[in-house]
Short mmCIF file of C-alpha atoms in Angstrom, two decimals:
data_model
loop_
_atom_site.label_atom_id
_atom_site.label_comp_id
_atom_site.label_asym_id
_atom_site.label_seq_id
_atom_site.Cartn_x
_atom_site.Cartn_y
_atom_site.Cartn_z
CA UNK A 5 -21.34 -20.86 -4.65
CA UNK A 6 -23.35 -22.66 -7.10
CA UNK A 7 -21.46 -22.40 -10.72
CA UNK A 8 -24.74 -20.98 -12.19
CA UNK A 9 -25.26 -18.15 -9.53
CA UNK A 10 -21.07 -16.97 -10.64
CA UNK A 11 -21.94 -17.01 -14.23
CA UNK A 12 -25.14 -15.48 -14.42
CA UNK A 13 -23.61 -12.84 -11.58
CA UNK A 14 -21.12 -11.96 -13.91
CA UNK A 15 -23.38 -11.59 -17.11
CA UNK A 16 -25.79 -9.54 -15.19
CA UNK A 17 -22.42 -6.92 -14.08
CA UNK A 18 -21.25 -7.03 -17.66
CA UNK A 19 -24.90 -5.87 -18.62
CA UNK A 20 -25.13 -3.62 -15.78
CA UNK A 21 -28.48 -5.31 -15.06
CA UNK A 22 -29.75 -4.39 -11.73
CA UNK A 23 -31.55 -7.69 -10.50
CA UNK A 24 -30.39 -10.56 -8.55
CA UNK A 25 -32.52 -13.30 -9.95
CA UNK A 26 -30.39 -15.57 -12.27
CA UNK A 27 -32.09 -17.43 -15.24
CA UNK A 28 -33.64 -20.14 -13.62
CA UNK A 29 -35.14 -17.98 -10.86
CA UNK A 30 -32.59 -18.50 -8.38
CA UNK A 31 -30.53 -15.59 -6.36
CA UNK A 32 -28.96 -14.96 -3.21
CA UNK A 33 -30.35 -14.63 0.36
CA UNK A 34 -29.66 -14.56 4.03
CA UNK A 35 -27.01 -11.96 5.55
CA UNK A 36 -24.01 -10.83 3.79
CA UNK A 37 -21.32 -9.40 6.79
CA UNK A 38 -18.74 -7.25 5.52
CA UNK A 39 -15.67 -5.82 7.59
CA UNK A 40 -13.49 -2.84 6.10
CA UNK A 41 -10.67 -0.95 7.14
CA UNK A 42 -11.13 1.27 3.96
CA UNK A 43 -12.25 4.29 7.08
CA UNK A 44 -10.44 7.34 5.80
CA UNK A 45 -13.12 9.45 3.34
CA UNK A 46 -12.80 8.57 0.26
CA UNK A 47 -12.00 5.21 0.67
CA UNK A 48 -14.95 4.92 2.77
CA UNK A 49 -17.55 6.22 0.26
CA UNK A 50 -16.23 3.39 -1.95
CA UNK A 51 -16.47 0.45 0.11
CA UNK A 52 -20.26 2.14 1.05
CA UNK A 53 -21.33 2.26 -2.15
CA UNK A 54 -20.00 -1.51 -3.08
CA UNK A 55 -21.83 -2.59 -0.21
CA UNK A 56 -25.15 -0.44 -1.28
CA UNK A 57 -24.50 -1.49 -5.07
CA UNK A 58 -24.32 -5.22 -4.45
CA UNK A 59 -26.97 -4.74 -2.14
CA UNK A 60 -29.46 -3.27 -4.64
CA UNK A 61 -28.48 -5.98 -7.47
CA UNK A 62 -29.77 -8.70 -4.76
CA UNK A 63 -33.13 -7.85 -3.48
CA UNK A 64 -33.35 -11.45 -1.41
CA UNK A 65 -29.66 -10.46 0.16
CA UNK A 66 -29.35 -8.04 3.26
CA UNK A 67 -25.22 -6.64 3.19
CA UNK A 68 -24.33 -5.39 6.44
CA UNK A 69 -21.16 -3.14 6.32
CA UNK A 70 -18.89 -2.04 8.94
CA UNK A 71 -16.51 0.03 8.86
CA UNK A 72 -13.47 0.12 11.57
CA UNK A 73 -10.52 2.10 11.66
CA UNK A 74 -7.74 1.08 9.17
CA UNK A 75 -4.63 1.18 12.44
CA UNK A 76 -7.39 -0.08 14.90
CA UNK A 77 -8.07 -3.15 12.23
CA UNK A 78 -4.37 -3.97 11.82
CA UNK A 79 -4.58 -5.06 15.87
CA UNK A 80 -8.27 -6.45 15.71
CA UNK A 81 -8.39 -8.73 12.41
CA UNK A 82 -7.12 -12.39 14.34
CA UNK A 83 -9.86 -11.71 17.13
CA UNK A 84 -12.30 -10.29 14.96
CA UNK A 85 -11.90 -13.85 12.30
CA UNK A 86 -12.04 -15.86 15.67
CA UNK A 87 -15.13 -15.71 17.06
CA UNK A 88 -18.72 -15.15 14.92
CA UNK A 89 -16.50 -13.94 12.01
CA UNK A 90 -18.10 -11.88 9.15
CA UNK A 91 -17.71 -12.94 5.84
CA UNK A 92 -15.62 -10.90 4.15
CA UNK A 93 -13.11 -8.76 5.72
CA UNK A 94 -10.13 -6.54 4.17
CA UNK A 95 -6.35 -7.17 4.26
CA UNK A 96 -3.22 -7.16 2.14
CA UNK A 97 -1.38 -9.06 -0.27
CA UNK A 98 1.27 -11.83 0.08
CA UNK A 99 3.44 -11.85 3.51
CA UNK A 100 0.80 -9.79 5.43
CA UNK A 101 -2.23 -13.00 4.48
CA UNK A 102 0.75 -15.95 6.07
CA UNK A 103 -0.27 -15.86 9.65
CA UNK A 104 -4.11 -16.16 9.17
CA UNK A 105 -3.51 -18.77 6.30
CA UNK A 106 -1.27 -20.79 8.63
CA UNK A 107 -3.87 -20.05 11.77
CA UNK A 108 -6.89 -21.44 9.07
CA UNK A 109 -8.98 -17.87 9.38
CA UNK A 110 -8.63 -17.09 5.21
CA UNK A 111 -10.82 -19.62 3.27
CA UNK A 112 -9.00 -21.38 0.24
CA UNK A 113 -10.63 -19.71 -2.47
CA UNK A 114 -8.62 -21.78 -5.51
CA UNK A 115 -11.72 -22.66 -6.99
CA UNK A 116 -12.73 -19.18 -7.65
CA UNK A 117 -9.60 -18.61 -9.40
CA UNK A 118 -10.65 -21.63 -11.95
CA UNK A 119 -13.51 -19.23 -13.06
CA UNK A 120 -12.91 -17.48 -16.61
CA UNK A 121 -13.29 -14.12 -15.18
CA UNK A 122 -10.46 -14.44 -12.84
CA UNK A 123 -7.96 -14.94 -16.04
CA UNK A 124 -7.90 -11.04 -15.80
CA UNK A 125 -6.48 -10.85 -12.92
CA UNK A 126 -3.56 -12.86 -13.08
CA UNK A 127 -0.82 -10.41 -13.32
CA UNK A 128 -1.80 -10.29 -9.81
CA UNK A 129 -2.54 -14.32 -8.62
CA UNK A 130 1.06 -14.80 -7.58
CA UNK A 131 0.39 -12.07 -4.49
CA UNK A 132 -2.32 -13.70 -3.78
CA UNK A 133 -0.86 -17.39 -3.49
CA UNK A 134 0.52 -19.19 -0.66
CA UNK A 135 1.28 -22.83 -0.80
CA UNK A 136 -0.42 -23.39 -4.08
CA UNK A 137 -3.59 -21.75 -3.31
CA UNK A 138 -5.51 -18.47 -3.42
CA UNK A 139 -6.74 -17.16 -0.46
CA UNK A 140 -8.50 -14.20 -1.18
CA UNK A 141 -8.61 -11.47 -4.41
CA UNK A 142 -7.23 -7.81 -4.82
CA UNK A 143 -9.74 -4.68 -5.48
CA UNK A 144 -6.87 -1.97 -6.10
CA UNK A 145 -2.94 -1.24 -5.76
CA UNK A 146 -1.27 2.43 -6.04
CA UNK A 147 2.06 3.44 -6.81
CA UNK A 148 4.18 5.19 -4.62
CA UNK A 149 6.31 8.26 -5.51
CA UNK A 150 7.72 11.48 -4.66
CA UNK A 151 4.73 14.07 -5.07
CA UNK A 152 6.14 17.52 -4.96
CA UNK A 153 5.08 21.42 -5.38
CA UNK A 154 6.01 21.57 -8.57
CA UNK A 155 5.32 25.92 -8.36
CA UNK A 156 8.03 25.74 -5.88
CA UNK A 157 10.79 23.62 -8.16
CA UNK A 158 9.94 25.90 -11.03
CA UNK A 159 10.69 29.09 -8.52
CA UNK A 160 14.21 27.85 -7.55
CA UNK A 161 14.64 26.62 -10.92
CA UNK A 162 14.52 22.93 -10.19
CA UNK A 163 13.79 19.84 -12.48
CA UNK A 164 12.77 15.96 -11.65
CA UNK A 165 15.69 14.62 -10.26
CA UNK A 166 16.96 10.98 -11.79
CA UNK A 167 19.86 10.35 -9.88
CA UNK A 168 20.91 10.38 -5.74
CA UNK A 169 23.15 13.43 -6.94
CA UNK A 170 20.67 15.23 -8.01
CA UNK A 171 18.19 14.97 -5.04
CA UNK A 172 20.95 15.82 -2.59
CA UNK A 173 21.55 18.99 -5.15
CA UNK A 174 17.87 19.78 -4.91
CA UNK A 175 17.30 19.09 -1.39
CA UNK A 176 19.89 21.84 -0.56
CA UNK A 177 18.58 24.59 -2.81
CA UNK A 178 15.01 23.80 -0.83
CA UNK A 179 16.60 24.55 2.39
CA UNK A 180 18.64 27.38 1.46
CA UNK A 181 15.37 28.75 -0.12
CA UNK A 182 14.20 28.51 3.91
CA UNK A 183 11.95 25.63 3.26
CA UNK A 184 12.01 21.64 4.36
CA UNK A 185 12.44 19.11 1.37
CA UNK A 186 10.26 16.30 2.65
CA UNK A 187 7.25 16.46 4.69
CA UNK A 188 6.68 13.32 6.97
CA UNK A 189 4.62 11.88 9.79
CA UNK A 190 6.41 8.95 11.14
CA UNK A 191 3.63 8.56 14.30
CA UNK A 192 2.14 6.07 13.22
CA UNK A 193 5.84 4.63 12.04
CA UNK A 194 4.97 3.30 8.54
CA UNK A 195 6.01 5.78 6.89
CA UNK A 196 9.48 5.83 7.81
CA UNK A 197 9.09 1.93 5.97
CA UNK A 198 8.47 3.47 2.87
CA UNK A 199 11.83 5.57 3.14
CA UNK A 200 13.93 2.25 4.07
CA UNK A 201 12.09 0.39 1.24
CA UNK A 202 13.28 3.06 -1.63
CA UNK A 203 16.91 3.55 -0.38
CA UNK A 204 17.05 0.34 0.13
CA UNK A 205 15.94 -1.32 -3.13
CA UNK A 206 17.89 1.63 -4.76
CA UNK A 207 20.97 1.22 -2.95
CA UNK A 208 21.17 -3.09 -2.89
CA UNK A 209 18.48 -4.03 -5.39
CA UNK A 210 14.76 -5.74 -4.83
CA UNK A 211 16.55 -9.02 -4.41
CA UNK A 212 18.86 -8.28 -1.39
CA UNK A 213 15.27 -5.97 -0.27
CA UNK A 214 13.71 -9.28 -0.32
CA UNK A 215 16.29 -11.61 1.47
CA UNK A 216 16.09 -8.78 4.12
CA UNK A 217 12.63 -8.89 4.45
CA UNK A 218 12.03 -12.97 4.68
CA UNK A 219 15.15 -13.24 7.54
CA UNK A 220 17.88 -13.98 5.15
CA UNK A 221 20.32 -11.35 5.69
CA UNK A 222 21.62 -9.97 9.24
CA UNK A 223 20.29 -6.56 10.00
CA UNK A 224 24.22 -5.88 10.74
CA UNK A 225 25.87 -6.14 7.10
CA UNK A 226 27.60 -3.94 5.16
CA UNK A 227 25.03 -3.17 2.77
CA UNK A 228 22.24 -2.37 5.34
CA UNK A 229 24.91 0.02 6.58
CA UNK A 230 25.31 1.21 3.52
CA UNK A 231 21.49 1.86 2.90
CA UNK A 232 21.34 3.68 6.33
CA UNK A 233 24.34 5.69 5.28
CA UNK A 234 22.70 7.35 2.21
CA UNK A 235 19.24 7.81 4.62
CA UNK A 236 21.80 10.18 7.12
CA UNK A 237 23.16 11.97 4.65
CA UNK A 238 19.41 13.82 3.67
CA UNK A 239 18.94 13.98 7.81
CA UNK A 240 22.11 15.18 8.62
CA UNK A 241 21.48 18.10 6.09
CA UNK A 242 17.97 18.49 7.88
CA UNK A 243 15.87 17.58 4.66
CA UNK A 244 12.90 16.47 6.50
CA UNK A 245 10.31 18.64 9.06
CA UNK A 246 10.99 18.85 12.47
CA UNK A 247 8.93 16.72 15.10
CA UNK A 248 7.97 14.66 12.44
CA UNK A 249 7.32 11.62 14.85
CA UNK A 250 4.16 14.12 16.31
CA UNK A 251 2.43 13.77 13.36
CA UNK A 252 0.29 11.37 11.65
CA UNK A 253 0.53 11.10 7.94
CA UNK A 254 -2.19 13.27 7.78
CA UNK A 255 -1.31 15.91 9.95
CA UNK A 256 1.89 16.11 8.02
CA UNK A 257 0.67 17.28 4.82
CA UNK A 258 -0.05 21.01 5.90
CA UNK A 259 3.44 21.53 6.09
CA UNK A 260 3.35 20.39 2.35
CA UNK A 261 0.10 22.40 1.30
CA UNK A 262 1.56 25.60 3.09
CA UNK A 263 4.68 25.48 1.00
CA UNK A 264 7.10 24.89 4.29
CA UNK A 265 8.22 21.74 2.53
CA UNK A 266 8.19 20.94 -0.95
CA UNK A 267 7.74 16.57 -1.33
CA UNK A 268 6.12 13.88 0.10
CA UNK A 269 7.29 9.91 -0.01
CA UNK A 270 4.14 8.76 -0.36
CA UNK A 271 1.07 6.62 -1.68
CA UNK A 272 -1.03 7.78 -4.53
CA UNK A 273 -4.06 7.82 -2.20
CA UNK A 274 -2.62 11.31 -0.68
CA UNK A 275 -3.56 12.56 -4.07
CA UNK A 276 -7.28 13.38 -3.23
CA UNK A 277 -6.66 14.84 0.05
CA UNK A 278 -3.83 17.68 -1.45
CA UNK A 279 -6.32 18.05 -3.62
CA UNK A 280 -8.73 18.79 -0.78
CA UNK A 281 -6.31 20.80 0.91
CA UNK A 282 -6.08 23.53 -1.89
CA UNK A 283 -3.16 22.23 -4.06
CA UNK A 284 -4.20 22.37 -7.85
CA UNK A 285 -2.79 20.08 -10.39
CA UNK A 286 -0.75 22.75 -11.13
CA UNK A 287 1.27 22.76 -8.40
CA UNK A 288 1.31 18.76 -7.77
CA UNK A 289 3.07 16.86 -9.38
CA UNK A 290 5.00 13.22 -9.24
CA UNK A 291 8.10 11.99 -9.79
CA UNK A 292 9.64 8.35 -9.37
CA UNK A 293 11.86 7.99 -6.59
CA UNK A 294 15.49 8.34 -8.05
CA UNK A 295 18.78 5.81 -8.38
CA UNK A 296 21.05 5.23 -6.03
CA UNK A 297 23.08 2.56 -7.45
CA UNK A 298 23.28 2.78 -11.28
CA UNK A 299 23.85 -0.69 -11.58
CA UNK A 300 20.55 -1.36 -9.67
CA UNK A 301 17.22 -1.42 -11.92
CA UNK A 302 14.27 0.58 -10.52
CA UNK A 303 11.99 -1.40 -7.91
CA UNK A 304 8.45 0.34 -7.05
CA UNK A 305 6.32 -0.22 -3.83
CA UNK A 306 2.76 -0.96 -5.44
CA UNK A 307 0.96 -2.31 -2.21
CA UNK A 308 -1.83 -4.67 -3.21
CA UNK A 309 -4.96 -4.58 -1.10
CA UNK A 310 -7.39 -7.34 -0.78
CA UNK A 311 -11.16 -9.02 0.15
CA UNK A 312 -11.07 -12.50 1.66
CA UNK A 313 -13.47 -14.43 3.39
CA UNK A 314 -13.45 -16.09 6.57
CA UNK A 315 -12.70 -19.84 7.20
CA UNK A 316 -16.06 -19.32 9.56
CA UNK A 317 -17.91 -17.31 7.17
CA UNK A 318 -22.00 -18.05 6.97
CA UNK A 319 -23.01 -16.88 3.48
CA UNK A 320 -20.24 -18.40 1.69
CA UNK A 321 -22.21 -18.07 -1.37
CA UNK A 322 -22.67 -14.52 -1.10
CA UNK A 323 -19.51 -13.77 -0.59
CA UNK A 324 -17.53 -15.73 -3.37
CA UNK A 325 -20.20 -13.27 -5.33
CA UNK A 326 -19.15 -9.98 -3.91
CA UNK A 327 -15.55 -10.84 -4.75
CA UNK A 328 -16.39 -11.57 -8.23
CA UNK A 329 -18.35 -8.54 -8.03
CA UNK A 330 -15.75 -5.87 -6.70
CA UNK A 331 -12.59 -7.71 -9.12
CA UNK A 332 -15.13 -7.20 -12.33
CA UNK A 333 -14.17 -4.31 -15.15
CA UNK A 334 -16.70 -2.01 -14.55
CA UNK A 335 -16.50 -2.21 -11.04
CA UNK A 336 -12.95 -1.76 -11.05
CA UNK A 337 -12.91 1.13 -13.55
CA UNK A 338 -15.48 2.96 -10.91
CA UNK A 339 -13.63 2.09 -7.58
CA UNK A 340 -10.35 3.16 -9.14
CA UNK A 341 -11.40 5.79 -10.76
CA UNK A 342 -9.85 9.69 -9.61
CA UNK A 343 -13.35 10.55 -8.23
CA UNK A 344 -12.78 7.08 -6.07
CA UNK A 345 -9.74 5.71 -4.25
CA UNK A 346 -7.45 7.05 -7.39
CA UNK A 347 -5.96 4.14 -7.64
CA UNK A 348 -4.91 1.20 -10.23
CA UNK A 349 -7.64 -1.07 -11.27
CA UNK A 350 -5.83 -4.87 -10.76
CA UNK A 351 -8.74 -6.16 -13.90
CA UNK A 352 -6.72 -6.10 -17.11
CA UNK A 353 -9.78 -5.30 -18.43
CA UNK A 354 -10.65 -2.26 -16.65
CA UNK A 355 -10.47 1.32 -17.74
CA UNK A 356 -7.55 3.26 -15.96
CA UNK A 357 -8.66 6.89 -14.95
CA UNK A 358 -7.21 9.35 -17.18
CA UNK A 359 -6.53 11.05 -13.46
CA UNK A 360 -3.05 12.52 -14.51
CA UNK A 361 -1.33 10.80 -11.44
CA UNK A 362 -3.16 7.56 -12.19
CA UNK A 363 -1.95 7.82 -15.73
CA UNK A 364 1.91 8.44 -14.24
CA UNK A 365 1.71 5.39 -11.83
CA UNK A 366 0.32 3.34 -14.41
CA UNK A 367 3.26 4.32 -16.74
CA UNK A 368 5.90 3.86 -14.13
CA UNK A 369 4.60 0.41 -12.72
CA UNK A 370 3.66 -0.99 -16.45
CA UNK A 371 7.31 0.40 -17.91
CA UNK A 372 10.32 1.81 -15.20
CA UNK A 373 9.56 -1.26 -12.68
CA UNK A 374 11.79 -3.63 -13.81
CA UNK A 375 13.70 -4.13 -10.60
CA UNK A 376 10.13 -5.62 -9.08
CA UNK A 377 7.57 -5.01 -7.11
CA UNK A 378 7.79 -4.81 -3.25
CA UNK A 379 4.41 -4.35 -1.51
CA UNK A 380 5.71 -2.57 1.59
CA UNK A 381 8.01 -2.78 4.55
CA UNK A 382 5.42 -3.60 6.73
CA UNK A 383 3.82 -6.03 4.41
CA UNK A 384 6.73 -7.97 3.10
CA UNK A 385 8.72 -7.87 6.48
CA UNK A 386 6.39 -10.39 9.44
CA UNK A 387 4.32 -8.58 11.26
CA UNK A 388 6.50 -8.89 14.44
CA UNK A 389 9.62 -8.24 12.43
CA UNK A 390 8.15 -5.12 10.30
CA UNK A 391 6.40 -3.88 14.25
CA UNK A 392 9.97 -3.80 15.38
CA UNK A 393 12.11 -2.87 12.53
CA UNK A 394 9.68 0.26 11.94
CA UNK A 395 10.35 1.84 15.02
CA UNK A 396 13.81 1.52 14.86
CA UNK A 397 13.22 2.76 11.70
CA UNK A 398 11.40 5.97 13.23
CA UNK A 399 13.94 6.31 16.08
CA UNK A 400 17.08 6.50 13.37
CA UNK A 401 15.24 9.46 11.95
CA UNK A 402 15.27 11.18 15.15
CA UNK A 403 18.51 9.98 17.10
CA UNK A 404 20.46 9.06 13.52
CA UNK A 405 23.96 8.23 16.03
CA UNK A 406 21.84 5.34 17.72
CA UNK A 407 22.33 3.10 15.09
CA UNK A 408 24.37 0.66 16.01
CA UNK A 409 21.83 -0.09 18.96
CA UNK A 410 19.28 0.20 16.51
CA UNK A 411 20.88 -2.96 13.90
CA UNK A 412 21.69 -4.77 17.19
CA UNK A 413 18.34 -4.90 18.43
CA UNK A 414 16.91 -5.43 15.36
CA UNK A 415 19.04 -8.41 14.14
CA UNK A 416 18.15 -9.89 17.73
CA UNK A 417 14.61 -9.72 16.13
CA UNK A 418 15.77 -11.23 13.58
CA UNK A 419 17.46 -14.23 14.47
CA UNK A 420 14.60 -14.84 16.88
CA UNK A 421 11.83 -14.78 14.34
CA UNK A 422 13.35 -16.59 11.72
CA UNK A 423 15.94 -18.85 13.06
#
């Protein structure tokens, strides 16, 4: 992209001018492809209206969206860059860009990162750097937490736990009150991740989380023991639903709205679709996922997701444009927003909603993260490692006394992948 096209581009978002000419006349034309994963409602109805948006501020330019199914994209991405590849697809953060970076399907975007605009993103340029280089930019990341009924803690006279102690305390006036603690639906197996990455990090620290998740530790020590230990003691008391591996994510939240179960381990983008399910913010609520260890700080899972354009990509032009476009204030003040994805806008210019769970996640992550910042099990694990390791993961919930098959097979994995 022509430096005059990304600085007039960026004037005309700051003014909110809708026209695509640029001083001197010139604009962008041809065919703009665009492939999402962003399928489930709301998200959809934001990546729609970027699409439309950019469309409308480039009369020359046709975008042509398409949406596929976030699960269904996970397996189709490598064939989908391979052969008559759009130009700008979806993806994640750090670990999770490695294999199409080494298999040269991300273009090197480095020299968009030079451009003064991009100096407001660089709390998050680290995530999105891999040998020195930038491969792509983030639109939005989203704490997770424990969102709970909070009319059903006030009922059994319950408070926000901070400590292991006081979960386990909690947990067992929820099921003597006839109820579940924790909703789950482990189908779809990432969700059990987000369990293993909390008592994890909380038992051993982000550091050992880490070294776990890059090969450097054996599935079989101590302290992986010791992590799995603390998981059985909530499913020996029967904290979570029954069935649980039935259910999609989803489909597990009824159990939730109904009042059968009283918290959730989950992303902020579940916010929306309580919401849609009857719960008021009266009866939501959010608290961060307690200590273990005392000695061990607080580390949050704050996935990062991402645009990047394809090594094959035909309007390279446009699409260095569209990523400038979607990582610009305003734009990420209105894709963020509550109304939006409810998520965190990654522009340290931006506006953060004043969304009260927003405003909680931006508080946690900005001032209780100081452990660090894990993007998620099956993002910071390899893809074969965190395919494996999750459904072991999922089967320990179920059949808890397989676990020494379960850290056998896995370290196998393990010393496979990375050794």
């Amino acid at each position: 992209m022509h430096s005059i096209t990304k600085t007039s581009l960026a004037a005309l978002v700051a003014a909110g001018v809708a026209t695509s000419a640029t001083a001197d006349g010139h604009g962008l034309s041809g065919t703009l492809r665009i492939s999402s994963d962003m399928s489930n409602p709301a998200p959809r109805a934001v990546m729609e209206k970027l699409a439309t948006d950019f469309d409308a501020l480039h009369p020359n330019l046709d975008v042509e969206l398409t949406i596929v199914d976030r699960e269904a994209w996970k397996t189709q991405i490598r064939n989908a860059l391979s052969a008559n590849p759009p130009d700008v697809v979806n993806w994640y953060a750090a670990t999770r860009m490695l294999p199409y970076v080494e298999a040269g399907l991300f273009m090197d975007i480095s020299d968009l990162w030079d451009e003064p605009e991009m100096s407001d993103l660089a709390s998050t340029k680290g995530a999105m750097t891999l040998d020195g280089k930038q491969w792509g930019v983030p639109y939005t990341y989203y704490q997770w937490g424990v969102y709970y009924r909070k009319d059903i803690f006030e009922e059994l006279g319950l408070t926000e736990p901070a400590t292991w102690e006081e979960e386990k305390a909690n947990c067992q006036a929820i099921i003597d009150s006839g109820r579940k603690c924790y909703t789950i639906g482990s189908k779809f197996l990432w969700t059990a991740g987000g369990w293993f990455d909390y008592i994890n990090s909380r038992t051993n620290g982000y550091d050992f989380h880490i070294e776990l998740a890059t090969g450097q530790v054996p599935w079989t020590d101590d302290r992986v023991r010791a992590t799995f230990a603390n998981w059985r003691e909530l499913i020996d008391m029967g904290a979570f639903i029954d069935d649980h591996q039935s259910y999609s994510w989803q489909e597990a939240m009824p159990f939730m709205i109904d009042g059968e179960a009283t918290a959730y381990l989950m992303g902020n983008f579940s916010v929306a679709a309580f919401r849609d399910g009857g719960l008021t913010d009266d009866q939501l609520d959010f608290y961060q996922f307690p200590k273990i260890n005392p000695d061990v700080d607080y580390a949050e899972d704050a996935p990062t997701d991402t645009f990047h354009i394809a090594s094959g990509a035909q309007n390279v032009d446009a699409a260095k444009a569209f990523l400038l476009y979607v990582t610009s204030p305003d734009v990420q003040t209105e894709i963020n927003g509550g109304d939006a994805l409810g998520q965190l806008p990654v522009n340290a210019k931006a506006q953060v909603s004043d969304d009260k769970f927003i405003q909680e996640g931006f508080n946690m992550l900005s001032n209780n993260a100081g452990g660090g910042i894990m993007q998620f099990f099956d993002r910071d694990f390899s893809a074969e490692m965190a395919s494996v390791g999750m459904e072991g993961l999922q089967e320990f919930m179920v059949f808890p006394d397989n676990l020494d098959d379960i850290l056998e097979r896995l370290e196998e994995t393990r010393q496979r992948i990375y050794q």
